[in-house]
Amino acid sequence: MLLGILPIIGTIMLVVVITSRMPVWGWQKSFIRTSLIFGGYIVLSTEFLSLFDAINRTSLIVVWCIPFGLVIFWILKRRRDGIKIKFPQVYIPSESTARLLLFFIFGVLFVTGLIAWIWQPNTWDSLRYHMPRVAHWAQQNNVNHYATGIEVQNGIGPFAGFAILHSYVLSNGDRWVNFIQWSAMFASLIGGAYLAKLLAGGRTAQALSMGLIVSLPVGIAQATSTMTDYVVGFFVLASAIEVIGMHKEGMSETRFLFLGLSIGLAIGTKPTAYAYLLPFAVYVLILLAGRRQINHIFKYALIVGGIVLILNLGHMTRNVQTYGNPLGAKQFITEQGNELRTLRGLISNVVRYASLHAGTNWDPVNA
């Protein structure tokens, strides 16, 4: 059962390595980028093993022993060379307000973590397609599509399912599967604090950002399930961090590489990511034009597009082979779209959704 937390331990160890090698990044940035690296590693290893019907406990142990071996080799080499390993330094705010917020945040993390540990997945979505697809993949030793009366099991983005699959097979059960979403909530807290830091926020602002994220009612509910919204939310947040970083710290191939990882993993988790990522794509184009680097657009597009394609090629290929569409069954896609695609329908939707967010504390005004 303890093998189910191998990926978590591996993430922590790699954060130490990256923080020590790239001290200018800081531990928050190192943590976010380490999460993206492991996300890509999960996708590529799963797709590779699936080609040979080799998704089983033994092969996944080998998969997770590889990063462990590399980290241990690096640590031993550093010690042999007499180079001190720098561990991440986490500073506790001195302001009472920030400390109170951190106490609240850790309280929510503890309670939701306890619930995730004690109770099995029991949401409707989890029982209908998230967990059944994982159990079927584990049974057939690959992630190929299979005959089912619930087509969404095949067609929806697989990344969160891949992560759950690793935990499910390694621990030989569903004890740790809720912690994929819980880990995404924790990573989102780190990402939210770092984004506030990028926007010149102090430690109190960073703590407030974490408090706002952790107090989301739907987030608390989802952090103890095998849903996928917190996972895709973290990857969209990671994309925003890389884009804001371009504005604040400049552009580089490395930054676009991690942007590609975050976009690819977001799209591979849930197609709704397209809509949330679009404004950031437009903003990147504006930055390139403003800094007169528009001539580099092909190079950067190749980096981002190539990574996104590599991460999603397997699933999209299976969807095309089964449904003739990279996004899945046409009926499922149709159900998610608007029936009325006219100017009148657009205006109606804008008014309706704007009204949902226009409430005040005064009932007469709302009426």
Coordinates of N, CA and C in Angstrom, one line a residue, residues 153-347:
Q153 N -16.1 7.3 -20.7 CA -14.9 6.5 -20.1 C -13.8 6.5 -21.0
N154 N -14.0 6.5 -22.3 CA -12.9 6.4 -23.3 C -12.5 7.8 -23.8
G155 N -13.5 8.7 -24.0 CA -13.2 9.9 -24.7 C -12.6 11.1 -23.9
I156 N -12.9 11.2 -22.6 CA -12.4 12.4 -21.9 C -10.9 12.3 -21.7
G157 N -10.4 13.5 -21.4 CA -8.9 13.6 -21.1 C -8.4 12.6 -20.1
P158 N -7.3 12.0 -20.3 CA -6.9 10.9 -19.5 C -5.8 11.2 -18.4
F159 N -5.3 12.5 -18.4 CA -4.1 12.6 -17.5 C -4.4 12.3 -16.0
A160 N -5.5 12.9 -15.5 CA -5.8 12.6 -14.1 C -6.0 11.1 -13.8
G161 N -6.6 10.5 -14.9 CA -6.8 9.0 -14.8 C -5.5 8.3 -14.8
F162 N -4.5 8.7 -15.6 CA -3.2 8.1 -15.6 C -2.6 8.2 -14.2
A163 N -2.6 9.4 -13.6 CA -2.0 9.5 -12.2 C -2.7 8.6 -11.2
I164 N -4.1 8.5 -11.3 CA -4.8 7.7 -10.4 C -4.4 6.2 -10.7
L165 N -4.2 5.9 -12.0 CA -3.9 4.5 -12.4 C -2.6 4.1 -11.7
H166 N -1.6 5.0 -11.7 CA -0.3 4.7 -11.1 C -0.5 4.4 -9.6
S167 N -1.2 5.2 -8.9 CA -1.5 5.0 -7.5 C -2.3 3.8 -7.3
Y168 N -3.3 3.5 -8.1 CA -4.2 2.4 -7.9 C -3.4 1.0 -8.1
V169 N -2.5 1.0 -9.1 CA -1.8 -0.3 -9.4 C -0.7 -0.4 -8.3
L170 N 0.1 0.6 -8.0 CA 1.2 0.5 -7.1 C 0.7 0.1 -5.7
S171 N -0.4 0.7 -5.2 CA -0.9 0.4 -3.9 C -1.9 -0.8 -3.9
N172 N -2.2 -1.4 -5.1 CA -3.0 -2.5 -5.2 C -4.4 -2.2 -4.6
G173 N -4.9 -1.0 -4.8 CA -6.2 -0.6 -4.3 C -6.5 0.8 -4.5
D174 N -7.6 1.3 -3.9 CA -7.9 2.7 -4.1 C -7.6 3.6 -2.9
R175 N -6.7 3.2 -2.0 CA -6.5 3.9 -0.8 C -6.0 5.3 -1.1
W176 N -5.1 5.5 -2.1 CA -4.5 6.8 -2.3 C -5.1 7.6 -3.5
V177 N -6.1 7.1 -4.1 CA -6.5 7.7 -5.4 C -7.1 9.1 -5.2
N178 N -7.7 9.3 -4.0 CA -8.3 10.7 -3.7 C -7.2 11.7 -3.6
F179 N -6.0 11.3 -3.3 CA -4.9 12.2 -3.1 C -4.3 12.9 -4.4
I180 N -4.8 12.4 -5.5 CA -4.4 13.1 -6.8 C -5.0 14.5 -6.8
Q181 N -6.3 14.6 -6.5 CA -7.0 15.9 -6.4 C -6.5 16.7 -5.2
W182 N -6.3 16.0 -4.1 CA -5.8 16.7 -2.9 C -4.4 17.3 -3.1
S183 N -3.6 16.6 -3.8 CA -2.2 17.1 -4.2 C -2.3 18.2 -5.1
A184 N -3.3 18.2 -6.0 CA -3.5 19.3 -6.9 C -4.0 20.6 -6.2
M185 N -4.8 20.4 -5.1 CA -5.2 21.5 -4.3 C -4.0 22.1 -3.6
F186 N -3.1 21.2 -3.0 CA -1.9 21.7 -2.3 C -1.0 22.4 -3.3
A187 N -0.8 21.9 -4.5 CA 0.0 22.5 -5.5 C -0.6 23.8 -6.0
S188 N -1.9 23.9 -6.0 CA -2.5 25.2 -6.4 C -2.3 26.3 -5.3
L189 N -2.2 25.9 -4.1 CA -1.9 26.8 -3.0 C -0.5 27.4 -3.2
I190 N 0.5 26.5 -3.5 CA 1.8 27.0 -3.8 C 1.8 27.9 -5.0
G191 N 1.1 27.5 -6.0 CA 1.1 28.2 -7.3 C 0.4 29.6 -7.1
G192 N -0.7 29.6 -6.3 CA -1.4 30.9 -6.0 C -0.5 31.9 -5.3
A193 N 0.3 31.3 -4.3 CA 1.2 32.2 -3.5 C 2.3 32.7 -4.4
Y194 N 2.8 31.9 -5.3 CA 3.9 32.3 -6.1 C 3.4 33.3 -7.1
L195 N 2.2 33.2 -7.6 CA 1.7 34.1 -8.6 C 1.5 35.5 -7.9
A196 N 1.1 35.5 -6.6 CA 0.9 36.7 -5.9 C 2.3 37.4 -5.7
K197 N 3.3 36.5 -5.5 CA 4.7 37.0 -5.4 C 5.2 37.7 -6.7
L198 N 4.9 37.0 -7.8 CA 5.2 37.6 -9.1 C 4.6 39.0 -9.3
L199 N 3.4 39.1 -8.8 CA 2.7 40.4 -8.9 C 3.0 41.4 -7.8
A200 N 4.2 41.2 -7.2 CA 4.7 42.1 -6.2 C 4.0 42.0 -4.9
G201 N 3.4 40.9 -4.6 CA 2.7 40.7 -3.3 C 3.7 40.2 -2.2
G202 N 3.5 40.8 -1.0 CA 4.3 40.3 0.1 C 3.9 39.0 0.7
R203 N 4.4 38.6 1.8 CA 4.0 37.4 2.4 C 2.6 37.3 2.9
T204 N 2.1 38.5 3.4 CA 0.7 38.5 3.8 C -0.2 38.3 2.5
A205 N 0.1 39.0 1.4 CA -0.6 38.8 0.2 C -0.6 37.4 -0.3
Q206 N 0.6 36.7 -0.2 CA 0.7 35.3 -0.6 C -0.2 34.4 0.3
A207 N -0.2 34.7 1.6 CA -1.0 33.9 2.5 C -2.5 34.1 2.2
L208 N -2.8 35.4 1.9 CA -4.2 35.7 1.5 C -4.6 34.9 0.3
S209 N -3.8 34.9 -0.7 CA -4.0 34.2 -2.0 C -4.3 32.7 -1.7
M210 N -3.5 32.1 -0.8 CA -3.7 30.7 -0.4 C -5.0 30.5 0.3
G211 N -5.3 31.5 1.2 CA -6.6 31.4 1.9 C -7.8 31.4 1.0
L212 N -7.7 32.3 0.0 CA -8.9 32.4 -0.9 C -9.0 31.1 -1.7
I213 N -7.9 30.5 -2.1 CA -8.0 29.3 -2.9 C -8.5 28.1 -2.0
V214 N -7.9 28.0 -0.8 CA -8.3 26.8 0.0 C -9.7 26.9 0.5
S215 N -10.3 28.1 0.5 CA -11.7 28.3 1.1 C -12.7 28.1 0.0
L216 N -12.4 27.8 -1.3 CA -13.4 27.6 -2.3 C -14.2 26.4 -1.9
P217 N -15.5 26.6 -1.8 CA -16.4 25.5 -1.3 C -16.3 24.3 -2.3
V218 N -16.4 24.5 -3.6 CA -16.3 23.4 -4.5 C -14.9 22.7 -4.5
G219 N -13.9 23.6 -4.2 CA -12.5 23.0 -4.1 C -12.4 22.1 -2.9
I220 N -13.0 22.5 -1.8 CA -12.9 21.6 -0.6 C -13.6 20.3 -0.9
A221 N -14.8 20.4 -1.6 CA -15.5 19.1 -1.9 C -14.7 18.2 -2.9
Q222 N -14.1 18.9 -3.9 CA -13.4 18.1 -4.9 C -12.0 17.6 -4.4
A223 N -11.5 18.2 -3.4 CA -10.1 17.8 -2.9 C -10.2 16.4 -2.3
T224 N -11.3 15.8 -2.0 CA -11.4 14.5 -1.4 C -12.1 13.5 -2.4
S225 N -11.9 13.7 -3.7 CA -12.6 12.9 -4.6 C -11.6 12.6 -5.8
T226 N -12.1 11.8 -6.7 CA -11.3 11.5 -7.9 C -11.8 12.3 -9.1
M227 N -12.3 13.5 -8.9 CA -12.7 14.4 -9.9 C -11.4 15.0 -10.6
T228 N -11.6 15.8 -11.6 CA -10.4 16.3 -12.3 C -10.2 17.8 -12.3
D229 N -11.2 18.5 -11.7 CA -11.2 20.0 -11.9 C -10.0 20.7 -11.1
Y230 N -9.6 20.2 -10.0 CA -8.5 20.8 -9.3 C -7.2 20.5 -10.1
V231 N -7.1 19.3 -10.7 CA -5.9 19.0 -11.5 C -5.8 19.9 -12.7
V232 N -6.8 20.1 -13.4 CA -6.8 21.0 -14.6 C -6.6 22.4 -14.1
G233 N -7.2 22.8 -13.0 CA -7.0 24.1 -12.4 C -5.6 24.4 -12.1
F234 N -4.9 23.5 -11.6 CA -3.4 23.7 -11.3 C -2.6 23.9 -12.5
F235 N -2.9 23.1 -13.6 CA -2.1 23.2 -14.8 C -2.4 24.6 -15.5
V236 N -3.7 25.0 -15.4 CA -4.0 26.3 -16.0 C -3.3 27.4 -15.2
L237 N -3.2 27.3 -13.9 CA -2.5 28.2 -13.0 C -1.0 28.2 -13.3
A238 N -0.5 27.0 -13.6 CA 0.9 27.0 -13.9 C 1.2 27.7 -15.2
S239 N 0.3 27.6 -16.2 CA 0.4 28.3 -17.5 C 0.4 29.8 -17.2
A240 N -0.5 30.3 -16.3 CA -0.6 31.7 -16.0 C 0.7 32.2 -15.4
I241 N 1.3 31.3 -14.5 CA 2.5 31.7 -13.9 C 3.7 31.9 -14.9
E242 N 3.7 31.0 -15.9 CA 4.8 31.1 -16.9 C 4.6 32.3 -17.8
V243 N 3.3 32.6 -18.1 CA 3.0 33.8 -18.9 C 3.3 35.1 -18.2
I244 N 2.9 35.2 -16.9 CA 3.2 36.4 -16.1 C 4.7 36.5 -15.9
G245 N 5.4 35.4 -15.8 CA 6.8 35.4 -15.6 C 7.5 35.9 -16.9
M246 N 6.9 35.7 -18.0 CA 7.5 36.2 -19.3 C 7.4 37.8 -19.2
H247 N 6.3 38.3 -18.7 CA 6.1 39.7 -18.6 C 7.1 40.3 -17.6
K248 N 7.2 39.6 -16.4 CA 8.0 40.2 -15.4 C 9.5 39.9 -15.5
E249 N 9.9 38.7 -16.0 CA 11.3 38.3 -16.0 C 11.9 38.1 -17.3
G250 N 11.1 38.2 -18.4 CA 11.7 37.9 -19.7 C 11.3 36.6 -20.3
M251 N 11.6 36.4 -21.6 CA 11.3 35.2 -22.3 C 12.5 34.3 -22.5
S252 N 12.3 33.0 -22.5 CA 13.4 32.1 -22.8 C 12.8 30.8 -23.3
E253 N 13.7 29.9 -23.9 CA 13.2 28.6 -24.3 C 12.7 27.8 -23.2
T254 N 13.4 27.9 -22.0 CA 13.0 27.1 -20.8 C 11.6 27.5 -20.4
R255 N 11.3 28.7 -20.4 CA 10.0 29.2 -20.0 C 8.9 28.6 -20.9
F256 N 9.2 28.7 -22.2 CA 8.2 28.1 -23.2 C 8.1 26.6 -23.1
L257 N 9.2 26.0 -22.7 CA 9.2 24.5 -22.5 C 8.2 24.2 -21.4
F258 N 8.3 24.9 -20.3 CA 7.4 24.6 -19.1 C 5.9 25.1 -19.5
L259 N 5.8 26.1 -20.3 CA 4.5 26.5 -20.7 C 3.9 25.4 -21.6
G260 N 4.6 24.8 -22.4 CA 4.1 23.7 -23.2 C 3.7 22.5 -22.3
L261 N 4.5 22.2 -21.3 CA 4.1 21.2 -20.4 C 2.8 21.5 -19.7
S262 N 2.7 22.7 -19.2 CA 1.4 23.0 -18.5 C 0.2 23.0 -19.4
I263 N 0.4 23.5 -20.6 CA -0.8 23.6 -21.5 C -1.1 22.1 -21.9
G264 N -0.1 21.3 -22.3 CA -0.4 20.0 -22.7 C -1.0 19.1 -21.6
L265 N -0.6 19.3 -20.4 CA -1.2 18.5 -19.3 C -2.6 19.1 -19.0
A266 N -2.9 20.4 -19.1 CA -4.2 20.9 -18.9 C -5.2 20.4 -19.9
I267 N -4.8 20.5 -21.2 CA -5.7 20.0 -22.2 C -5.9 18.5 -22.1
G268 N -4.8 17.7 -21.7 CA -4.9 16.3 -21.5 C -5.7 15.9 -20.3
T269 N -6.0 16.8 -19.4 CA -6.9 16.5 -18.3 C -8.3 16.8 -18.6
K270 N -8.6 18.0 -19.2 CA -10.0 18.3 -19.4 C -10.1 19.3 -20.6
P271 N -10.9 19.1 -21.6 CA -10.9 20.0 -22.8 C -11.3 21.4 -22.5
T272 N -12.0 21.6 -21.3 CA -12.5 23.0 -21.0 C -11.3 23.9 -20.8
A273 N -10.1 23.3 -20.6 CA -8.9 24.1 -20.5 C -8.6 25.0 -21.7
Y274 N -9.1 24.6 -22.8 CA -8.9 25.5 -24.0 C -9.4 26.9 -23.8
A275 N -10.6 27.0 -23.3 CA -11.2 28.3 -23.1 C -10.5 29.2 -22.1
Y276 N -9.9 28.5 -21.0 CA -9.2 29.3 -20.0 C -7.8 29.7 -20.5
L277 N -7.2 28.9 -21.4 CA -5.9 29.1 -21.8 C -5.8 30.1 -22.9
L278 N -6.9 30.3 -23.7 CA -6.9 31.2 -24.8 C -6.5 32.7 -24.5
P279 N -7.0 33.3 -23.4 CA -6.5 34.7 -23.1 C -5.0 34.7 -22.8
F280 N -4.4 33.7 -22.3 CA -3.0 33.7 -22.0 C -2.2 33.6 -23.3
A281 N -2.8 32.8 -24.3 CA -2.1 32.7 -25.6 C -2.1 34.1 -26.3
V282 N -3.2 34.8 -26.2 CA -3.3 36.1 -26.8 C -2.3 37.0 -26.1
Y283 N -2.2 36.9 -24.8 CA -1.3 37.8 -24.1 C 0.2 37.5 -24.5
V284 N 0.5 36.3 -24.7 CA 1.9 35.9 -25.1 C 2.2 36.6 -26.5
L285 N 1.2 36.6 -27.4 CA 1.4 37.2 -28.7 C 1.6 38.7 -28.5
I286 N 0.8 39.3 -27.6 CA 1.0 40.8 -27.4 C 2.4 41.0 -26.8
L287 N 2.9 40.2 -25.9 CA 4.2 40.4 -25.4 C 5.3 40.3 -26.4
L288 N 5.1 39.3 -27.3 CA 6.1 39.1 -28.4 C 6.1 40.3 -29.3
A289 N 4.9 40.8 -29.6 CA 4.9 42.0 -30.5 C 5.4 43.2 -29.8
G290 N 5.1 43.4 -28.5 CA 5.6 44.6 -27.8 C 7.1 44.6 -27.6
R291 N 7.7 43.4 -27.5 CA 9.2 43.3 -27.4 C 9.9 43.1 -28.7
R292 N 9.1 43.2 -29.8 CA 9.7 43.0 -31.1 C 10.4 41.7 -31.3
Q293 N 9.8 40.7 -30.7 CA 10.3 39.3 -30.9 C 9.3 38.5 -31.7
I294 N 8.5 39.1 -32.5 CA 7.5 38.4 -33.3 C 8.2 37.4 -34.3
N295 N 9.5 37.7 -34.6 CA 10.2 36.8 -35.5 C 10.5 35.5 -34.8
H296 N 10.4 35.5 -33.5 CA 10.7 34.2 -32.7 C 9.4 33.4 -32.5
I297 N 8.3 33.9 -33.0 CA 7.1 33.2 -32.8 C 7.0 31.8 -33.3
F298 N 7.7 31.5 -34.4 CA 7.7 30.2 -35.0 C 8.5 29.2 -34.1
K299 N 9.6 29.7 -33.6 CA 10.4 28.9 -32.7 C 9.7 28.5 -31.4
Y300 N 9.1 29.6 -30.8 CA 8.4 29.3 -29.5 C 7.1 28.5 -29.7
A301 N 6.4 28.7 -30.9 CA 5.2 27.9 -31.2 C 5.6 26.5 -31.4
L302 N 6.8 26.2 -32.0 CA 7.2 24.9 -32.2 C 7.5 24.2 -30.9
I303 N 8.1 24.9 -30.0 CA 8.4 24.3 -28.7 C 7.1 23.9 -27.9
V304 N 6.2 24.9 -27.8 CA 5.0 24.7 -27.1 C 4.1 23.6 -27.8
G305 N 3.9 23.8 -29.1 CA 3.1 22.9 -29.9 C 3.6 21.5 -29.9
G306 N 4.9 21.4 -30.0 CA 5.5 20.0 -30.0 C 5.3 19.3 -28.7
I307 N 5.5 20.0 -27.6 CA 5.2 19.3 -26.3 C 3.8 19.0 -26.1
V308 N 2.9 19.9 -26.5 CA 1.4 19.7 -26.3 C 1.0 18.4 -27.2
L309 N 1.6 18.4 -28.4 CA 1.2 17.2 -29.3 C 1.8 15.9 -28.7
I310 N 3.0 15.9 -28.2 CA 3.6 14.7 -27.7 C 2.8 14.2 -26.5
L311 N 2.4 15.1 -25.7 CA 1.6 14.6 -24.5 C 0.2 14.1 -24.8
N312 N -0.4 14.6 -25.9 CA -1.8 14.3 -26.2 C -1.9 13.4 -27.4
L313 N -0.8 13.1 -28.1 CA -0.9 12.3 -29.3 C -1.6 10.9 -29.1
G314 N -1.2 10.2 -28.1 CA -1.7 8.9 -27.8 C -3.2 8.9 -27.6
H315 N -3.7 9.7 -26.8 CA -5.1 9.8 -26.5 C -5.9 10.2 -27.7
M316 N -5.4 11.3 -28.4 CA -6.1 11.8 -29.6 C -6.2 10.7 -30.7
T317 N -5.1 10.0 -30.8 CA -5.1 8.9 -31.8 C -6.1 7.9 -31.5
R318 N -6.2 7.5 -30.3 CA -7.2 6.5 -29.9 C -8.6 7.0 -30.2
N319 N -8.9 8.3 -29.9 CA -10.2 8.8 -30.1 C -10.5 8.9 -31.6
V320 N -9.5 9.2 -32.4 CA -9.7 9.3 -33.9 C -10.0 7.9 -34.4
Q321 N -9.3 6.9 -33.9 CA -9.5 5.5 -34.4 C -10.9 5.0 -34.0
T322 N -11.3 5.4 -32.8 CA -12.6 4.9 -32.3 C -13.8 5.7 -32.7
Y323 N -13.7 7.0 -32.7 CA -14.8 7.9 -32.9 C -14.7 8.8 -34.1
G324 N -13.5 8.8 -34.7 CA -13.3 9.7 -35.9 C -13.1 11.2 -35.5
N325 N -12.8 11.4 -34.2 CA -12.7 12.8 -33.7 C -11.7 12.8 -32.6
P326 N -10.7 13.7 -32.6 CA -9.7 13.7 -31.5 C -10.3 14.0 -30.1
L327 N -11.5 14.6 -30.0 CA -12.0 15.0 -28.7 C -13.0 13.9 -28.2
G328 N -13.2 12.9 -28.9 CA -14.1 11.8 -28.4 C -15.4 11.7 -29.2
A329 N -16.4 11.0 -28.6 CA -17.7 10.7 -29.3 C -18.4 12.0 -29.6
K330 N -18.9 12.1 -30.9 CA -19.5 13.3 -31.3 C -20.8 13.7 -30.5
Q331 N -21.5 12.6 -30.0 CA -22.7 12.9 -29.2 C -22.3 13.6 -27.9
F332 N -21.2 13.2 -27.3 CA -20.7 13.8 -26.0 C -20.3 15.2 -26.3
I333 N -19.6 15.5 -27.4 CA -19.2 16.9 -27.7 C -20.4 17.7 -28.0
T334 N -21.4 17.2 -28.7 CA -22.7 17.9 -29.0 C -23.4 18.3 -27.7
E335 N -23.4 17.4 -26.7 CA -24.1 17.6 -25.5 C -23.5 18.8 -24.7
Q336 N -22.2 19.0 -24.9 CA -21.5 20.0 -24.1 C -21.6 21.4 -24.7
G337 N -22.0 21.5 -26.0 CA -22.1 22.8 -26.7 C -23.5 23.4 -26.6
N338 N -23.6 24.6 -27.1 CA -24.8 25.3 -27.1 C -25.7 24.8 -28.3
E339 N -26.9 24.6 -28.1 CA -27.8 24.2 -29.2 C -28.1 25.4 -30.2
L340 N -28.1 26.6 -29.6 CA -28.4 27.8 -30.4 C -27.1 28.6 -30.6
R341 N -26.6 28.5 -31.8 CA -25.3 29.2 -32.1 C -25.6 30.4 -33.0
T342 N -26.2 31.4 -32.4 CA -26.6 32.6 -33.1 C -26.2 33.8 -32.2
L343 N -26.3 35.0 -32.8 CA -26.0 36.2 -32.0 C -27.0 36.3 -30.8
R344 N -28.3 36.0 -31.1 CA -29.3 36.0 -30.0 C -28.9 35.1 -28.9
G345 N -28.4 33.9 -29.2 CA -28.0 32.9 -28.2 C -26.8 33.4 -27.4
L346 N -25.9 34.0 -28.1 CA -24.7 34.5 -27.5 C -25.0 35.6 -26.5
I347 N -25.9 36.5 -26.9 CA -26.3 37.6 -26.0 C -27.1 37.0 -24.8

